[in-house]
């Protein structure tokens, strides 16, 4: 007797290859209002067309995300960004220096821009970036629409840096995922807000550090916000692996899975040679692994708090608050 055949095209989510056919299929689904997870240079994003309130509503539903937490809009180039947001000289300098790449700018939303109001949660500003990842860029070009894309995980959980992480977290709640392998930076984009009074503020630390921004913007930076009503995604508890997390651990207790760094080797290491960029790229994969390990608790070695280490420690504090 023949075994019952299941058409793989019926399985959700569809697993699409990072090739021309995969990009075309992803674009077709997105134009029709569907949800597609796509790799970026930071983490996998859960994309929908940003001009459709219905499509954007499915992002919030799939993630279980509170509707007061606005989304980042992805566009293929600066010209597309300037059709949605008001750029001043500083914004143009940042775009020249860091786009395409892991920098999100919070800028005034242009009146009449074709963006569903649920994307910005009704704010007068828009968070926008031009991503560098070739898969995200190919799909943006193929669909010809700005794409809203938060990280492709259930709200509050650890962000995904592989297609497997996406499927494990969102499964049949999404239409498709394009498998582009592991993300290089591994930590979400730096978010910077440019203020009318000439000052600027990092709303979320990320791969592009304070000093790199200060080289372009000068040093009138306000302190990094922590309560940030303006960036409500920055909730204290976030990136939660579902187990207690202890920071700055020098050794493991009997019931702990220790994530090491440098001289502290642990059950697995973020970077045996103590390289913070390598640690960022492996952070979420190791949090996923520690969450799946038999030990009921997670401990993490100290990470130096400068450069991209600042962004790692920001995420670790939120993981521990969960
Ligand atoms: O690297 C990234 O930025 C990834 C990839 C997929 O591009 N995306 C990402 O999106 O991290 P998400 O939704 O997880 O984070 C969006 C953050 C939230 O903290 C949100 O509060 C903030 O951006 N945000 C969005 N619009 C904003 C606005 N108008 N003003 C201030 N913050 C805003
Ligand atoms: Mg997120």
Coordinates of C-alpha atoms and ligand atoms in Angstrom, one line a residue:
X1 CA 0.0 0.0 0.0
X2 CA 1.3 3.5 -0.8
X3 CA 1.8 5.8 2.2
X4 CA -0.6 8.8 2.2
X5 CA 1.1 11.6 0.4
X6 CA 1.0 15.1 1.9
X7 CA 1.6 17.9 -0.6
X8 CA 4.6 19.9 0.9
X9 CA 3.0 23.0 -0.6
X10 CA 0.2 22.6 2.0
X11 CA 2.6 22.6 5.0
X12 CA 2.7 25.9 7.0
X13 CA 4.9 27.7 7.0
X14 CA 6.2 27.2 3.5
X15 CA 10.0 26.9 3.6
X16 CA 11.4 28.9 0.7
X17 CA 14.9 28.8 -0.6
X18 CA 17.0 31.9 -0.9
X19 CA 16.9 31.9 -4.7
X20 CA 15.0 33.7 -7.5
X21 CA 12.0 31.3 -7.2
X22 CA 11.9 31.8 -3.4
X23 CA 12.1 35.6 -3.6
X24 CA 9.3 35.6 -6.2
X25 CA 7.0 33.4 -4.1
X26 CA 7.7 35.5 -1.0
X27 CA 6.9 38.7 -2.9
X28 CA 3.6 37.2 -4.2
X29 CA 2.5 36.2 -0.7
X30 CA 3.4 39.7 0.7
X31 CA 1.6 41.6 -2.1
X32 CA -1.5 39.5 -1.3
X33 CA -1.3 40.6 2.3
X34 CA 0.4 37.5 3.8
X35 CA 3.1 37.1 6.4
X36 CA 6.7 36.0 5.4
X37 CA 9.7 35.7 7.7
X38 CA 12.9 37.0 6.1
X39 CA 16.5 37.1 7.2
X40 CA 18.2 40.4 7.8
X41 CA 21.8 41.1 8.8
X42 CA 20.5 41.5 12.4
X43 CA 17.7 38.9 13.1
X44 CA 14.9 37.3 11.1
X45 CA 12.0 39.8 10.6
X46 CA 8.3 39.0 10.2
X47 CA 7.3 41.0 7.2
X48 CA 4.0 42.3 5.9
X49 CA 3.1 45.1 3.5
X50 CA 3.2 48.3 5.6
X51 CA 0.5 50.1 3.6
X52 CA -2.2 47.5 4.6
X53 CA -3.9 47.7 8.0
X54 CA -5.2 44.1 7.5
X55 CA -1.7 42.8 6.7
X56 CA -0.2 44.6 9.7
X57 CA -2.9 43.3 12.0
X58 CA -1.8 39.8 11.2
X59 CA 1.7 40.6 12.4
X60 CA 0.4 41.8 15.8
X61 CA -1.8 38.7 16.0
X62 CA 0.9 36.2 15.0
X63 CA 3.3 37.6 17.6
X64 CA 0.8 38.3 20.3
X65 CA 2.3 41.8 20.3
X66 CA 0.6 44.7 22.2
X67 CA -0.8 47.1 19.6
X68 CA 0.8 50.1 21.3
X69 CA 4.3 48.8 20.3
X70 CA 5.1 50.2 16.8
X71 CA 7.0 48.4 14.0
X72 CA 10.1 49.2 12.0
X73 CA 9.5 49.9 8.3
X74 CA 12.1 48.4 5.8
X75 CA 12.7 50.0 2.4
X76 CA 15.3 49.2 -0.3
X77 CA 17.0 52.6 -0.5
X78 CA 17.2 56.2 0.7
X79 CA 14.8 57.5 -2.0
X80 CA 12.1 55.1 -0.8
X81 CA 12.8 56.2 2.8
X82 CA 12.4 59.9 1.9
X83 CA 8.9 59.2 0.5
X84 CA 7.8 58.2 4.0
X85 CA 9.9 60.2 6.5
X86 CA 11.1 63.8 6.8
X87 CA 14.9 63.8 6.5
X88 CA 17.0 66.7 7.7
X89 CA 20.8 67.1 7.1
X90 CA 21.7 64.9 10.0
X91 CA 19.4 62.1 8.9
X92 CA 21.0 62.2 5.4
X93 CA 24.5 62.0 6.8
X94 CA 23.5 59.0 8.9
X95 CA 21.9 57.3 5.9
X96 CA 25.0 57.9 3.8
X97 CA 27.3 56.5 6.4
X98 CA 25.3 53.5 7.7
X99 CA 22.7 52.4 5.1
X100 CA 22.3 49.8 4.0
X101 CA 22.9 48.4 7.5
X102 CA 21.8 47.9 11.1
X103 CA 20.6 51.4 11.9
X104 CA 17.0 52.4 12.4
X105 CA 16.1 56.1 12.5
X106 CA 13.0 57.5 14.2
X107 CA 12.0 60.5 12.1
X108 CA 8.8 62.6 11.5
X109 CA 6.3 60.7 9.4
X110 CA 5.4 62.6 6.3
X111 CA 1.8 63.6 6.1
X112 CA 0.0 61.4 3.6
X113 CA 2.6 58.7 3.6
X114 CA 1.1 55.3 2.5
X115 CA 1.7 53.6 5.9
X116 CA -1.1 52.0 7.9
X117 CA -1.5 53.9 11.2
X118 CA -1.1 50.7 13.2
X119 CA 2.5 50.4 12.0
X120 CA 3.4 53.6 13.9
X121 CA 0.8 52.9 16.7
X122 CA -0.6 56.3 15.8
X123 CA 2.7 58.2 16.6
X124 CA 3.7 61.2 14.5
X125 CA 7.1 59.5 13.9
X126 CA 8.2 56.4 11.9
X127 CA 11.0 54.0 12.6
X128 CA 12.7 53.2 9.3
X129 CA 15.7 51.4 8.0
X130 CA 17.4 50.2 4.8
X131 CA 18.6 46.6 5.5
X132 CA 21.8 45.2 4.1
X133 CA 20.9 41.5 3.9
X134 CA 20.7 40.3 0.2
X135 CA 17.6 38.2 0.8
X136 CA 15.6 41.1 2.5
X137 CA 16.8 43.5 -0.3
X138 CA 15.8 41.1 -3.1
X139 CA 12.3 40.6 -1.6
X140 CA 11.9 44.4 -1.0
X141 CA 12.8 45.0 -4.7
X142 CA 10.6 42.2 -5.9
X143 CA 7.4 43.4 -4.1
X144 CA 8.0 47.1 -4.6
X145 CA 6.4 48.0 -1.2
X146 CA 7.7 49.1 2.2
X147 CA 7.6 46.2 4.6
X148 CA 6.8 46.4 8.3
X149 CA 8.9 43.8 10.1
X150 CA 9.5 43.2 13.8
X151 CA 11.6 40.3 14.9
X152 CA 10.0 37.0 13.9
X153 CA 9.3 35.6 17.4
X154 CA 6.4 35.5 19.8
X155 CA 6.2 38.8 21.7
X156 CA 8.6 38.8 24.7
X157 CA 10.5 35.7 23.6
X158 CA 14.1 35.3 22.4
X159 CA 14.7 36.8 18.9
X160 CA 15.4 34.4 16.0
X161 CA 18.7 34.2 14.1
X162 CA 17.9 31.1 12.0
X163 CA 14.9 29.9 10.0
X164 CA 14.5 27.0 12.6
X165 CA 14.1 29.5 15.4
X166 CA 11.3 31.2 13.5
X167 CA 9.5 28.0 12.8
X168 CA 9.8 26.9 16.4
X169 CA 8.4 30.2 17.7
X170 CA 5.7 31.0 15.1
X171 CA 5.0 27.8 13.2
X172 CA 1.7 27.7 11.3
X173 CA 0.9 31.3 12.4
X174 CA 2.9 32.6 9.4
X175 CA 2.6 31.8 5.6
X176 CA 6.3 31.3 4.8
X177 CA 9.9 31.7 5.8
X178 CA 12.8 32.3 3.5
X179 CA 15.8 30.3 4.7
X180 CA 18.9 32.5 4.4
X181 CA 21.0 30.8 7.0
X182 CA 22.2 32.4 10.3
X183 CA 22.2 36.2 10.7
X184 CA 25.6 37.8 10.8
X185 CA 25.2 40.6 13.4
X186 CA 22.8 38.6 15.6
X187 CA 21.4 41.5 17.6
X188 CA 18.7 44.0 16.5
X189 CA 19.5 47.3 14.8
X190 CA 20.5 50.3 16.8
X191 CA 17.5 52.7 17.0
X192 CA 18.3 56.4 17.1
X193 CA 15.8 59.3 17.4
X194 CA 16.8 62.7 16.0
X195 CA 15.2 65.5 17.9
X196 CA 13.9 68.9 16.6
X197 CA 16.2 70.7 19.0
X198 CA 19.3 69.2 17.4
X199 CA 19.8 66.6 20.1
X200 CA 19.7 62.8 19.5
X201 CA 19.0 59.7 21.6
X202 CA 19.7 56.0 21.3
X203 CA 16.4 54.3 22.0
X204 CA 17.9 50.8 21.6
X205 CA 21.6 50.0 21.6
X206 CA 22.7 47.7 18.8
X207 CA 25.5 46.9 16.3
X208 CA 26.3 50.5 15.6
X209 CA 27.6 52.0 18.8
X210 CA 27.3 55.4 20.4
X211 CA 30.8 56.5 19.3
X212 CA 30.1 55.7 15.7
X213 CA 26.9 57.8 15.8
X214 CA 28.7 60.6 17.7
X215 CA 31.3 60.8 15.0
X216 CA 28.5 61.9 12.6
X217 CA 26.1 63.7 15.0
X218 CA 28.4 65.3 17.5
X219 CA 28.1 64.7 21.2
X220 CA 24.8 66.4 22.2
X221 CA 23.4 62.9 23.0
X222 CA 20.7 62.5 25.6
X223 CA 21.1 59.6 28.0
X224 CA 19.8 56.2 26.6
X225 CA 16.2 55.9 27.7
X226 CA 15.1 53.1 29.9
X227 CA 11.4 53.8 30.5
X228 CA 10.9 55.2 26.9
X229 CA 7.2 55.5 26.4
X230 CA 8.3 56.5 23.0
X231 CA 9.9 53.1 22.3
X232 CA 7.4 50.9 24.1
X233 CA 9.1 47.8 22.7
X234 CA 11.8 48.4 25.3
X235 CA 9.8 46.7 28.0
X236 CA 11.9 45.6 31.0
X237 CA 11.0 41.9 30.4
X238 CA 11.9 40.9 26.8
X239 CA 14.0 38.2 25.1
X240 CA 12.8 35.8 27.8
X241 CA 14.1 32.3 27.4
X242 CA 11.4 30.9 29.8
X243 CA 13.8 30.1 32.6
X244 CA 15.5 32.2 35.4
X245 CA 18.6 33.9 34.1
X246 CA 21.6 34.9 36.3
X247 CA 24.1 37.4 35.0
X248 CA 27.8 38.0 35.6
X249 CA 28.3 34.3 36.6
X250 CA 31.9 33.1 37.1
X251 CA 30.9 29.4 37.4
X252 CA 27.8 27.2 37.1
X253 CA 25.7 26.0 40.0
X254 CA 24.6 22.4 39.8
X255 CA 21.3 23.2 38.2
X256 CA 22.5 25.9 35.8
X257 CA 23.4 25.8 32.1
X258 CA 26.3 28.2 31.9
X259 CA 26.8 30.4 28.8
X260 CA 30.5 31.3 28.8
X261 CA 32.6 34.1 27.3
X262 CA 36.4 34.4 27.0
X263 CA 38.2 32.6 29.9
X264 CA 34.9 31.3 31.3
X265 CA 34.1 28.3 29.1
X266 CA 30.7 27.1 30.4
X267 CA 28.5 24.5 28.8
X268 CA 28.8 26.5 25.6
X269 CA 30.6 29.8 24.8
X270 CA 29.5 33.0 23.2
X271 CA 33.2 33.5 22.1
X272 CA 36.1 31.4 23.5
X273 CA 38.5 34.2 22.3
X274 CA 36.5 36.9 24.0
X275 CA 35.3 38.7 20.8
X276 CA 32.2 40.8 21.5
X277 CA 31.0 40.8 17.8
X278 CA 31.2 37.0 17.7
X279 CA 29.3 36.9 21.0
X280 CA 26.5 39.1 19.6
X281 CA 26.2 36.8 16.5
X282 CA 25.8 33.7 18.8
X283 CA 23.8 35.3 21.7
X284 CA 20.2 34.3 20.7
X285 CA 21.2 30.9 19.3
X286 CA 22.8 30.1 22.7
X287 CA 19.8 31.4 24.6
X288 CA 17.6 29.1 22.5
X289 CA 20.0 26.2 23.3
X290 CA 20.0 27.0 27.0
X291 CA 16.2 27.2 27.0
X292 CA 16.1 23.7 25.5
X293 CA 18.8 22.2 27.8
X294 CA 17.7 20.0 30.8
X295 CA 19.1 22.4 33.4
X296 CA 16.2 24.5 34.9
X297 CA 18.3 27.7 35.2
X298 CA 20.6 29.7 32.9
X299 CA 23.8 31.5 34.0
X300 CA 25.8 33.9 31.8
X301 CA 29.4 35.0 32.1
X302 CA 30.1 38.7 32.3
X303 CA 30.4 40.6 29.0
X304 CA 32.6 43.8 28.8
X305 CA 30.2 46.8 28.7
X306 CA 31.5 48.7 25.7
X307 CA 31.0 48.7 21.9
X308 CA 28.5 46.0 20.9
X309 CA 28.9 44.6 24.4
X310 CA 26.5 47.5 25.5
X311 CA 23.8 46.0 23.2
X312 CA 24.5 42.5 24.4
X313 CA 24.2 43.5 28.1
X314 CA 21.0 45.5 27.3
X315 CA 19.4 42.3 25.9
X316 CA 20.8 40.1 28.8
X317 CA 19.3 42.5 31.4
X318 CA 15.9 42.1 29.8
X319 CA 16.3 38.4 29.5
X320 CA 17.0 38.2 33.2
X321 CA 14.0 40.4 34.0
X322 CA 11.8 37.9 32.4
Ligands
LIG1 O1 17.1 44.7 13.5 C1 15.9 45.0 13.6 O2 15.6 46.2 13.9 C2 14.8 43.9 13.5 C3 14.9 43.5 12.0 C4 13.8 42.5 11.6 O3 14.9 44.6 11.1 N1 13.5 44.5 13.8 C5 13.1 44.7 15.0 O4 11.8 45.1 15.2 O5 13.8 44.6 16.0 P1 11.0 45.1 16.5 O6 9.6 45.4 16.2 O7 11.3 43.9 17.3 O8 11.5 46.4 17.3 C6 11.0 47.6 16.9 C7 11.4 48.7 18.0 C8 10.5 48.6 19.2 O9 11.3 48.8 20.3 C9 9.6 49.8 19.0 O10 9.1 50.3 20.2 C10 10.5 50.8 18.3 O11 11.2 49.9 17.4 N2 9.8 51.7 17.5 C11 9.1 51.5 16.3 N3 8.5 52.7 15.9 C12 8.9 53.6 16.7 C13 8.7 55.0 16.8 N4 7.9 55.7 15.9 N5 9.2 55.7 17.8 C14 10.0 55.1 18.7 N6 10.3 53.8 18.7 C15 9.7 53.1 17.7
LIG2 MG1 11.7 42.0 18.9

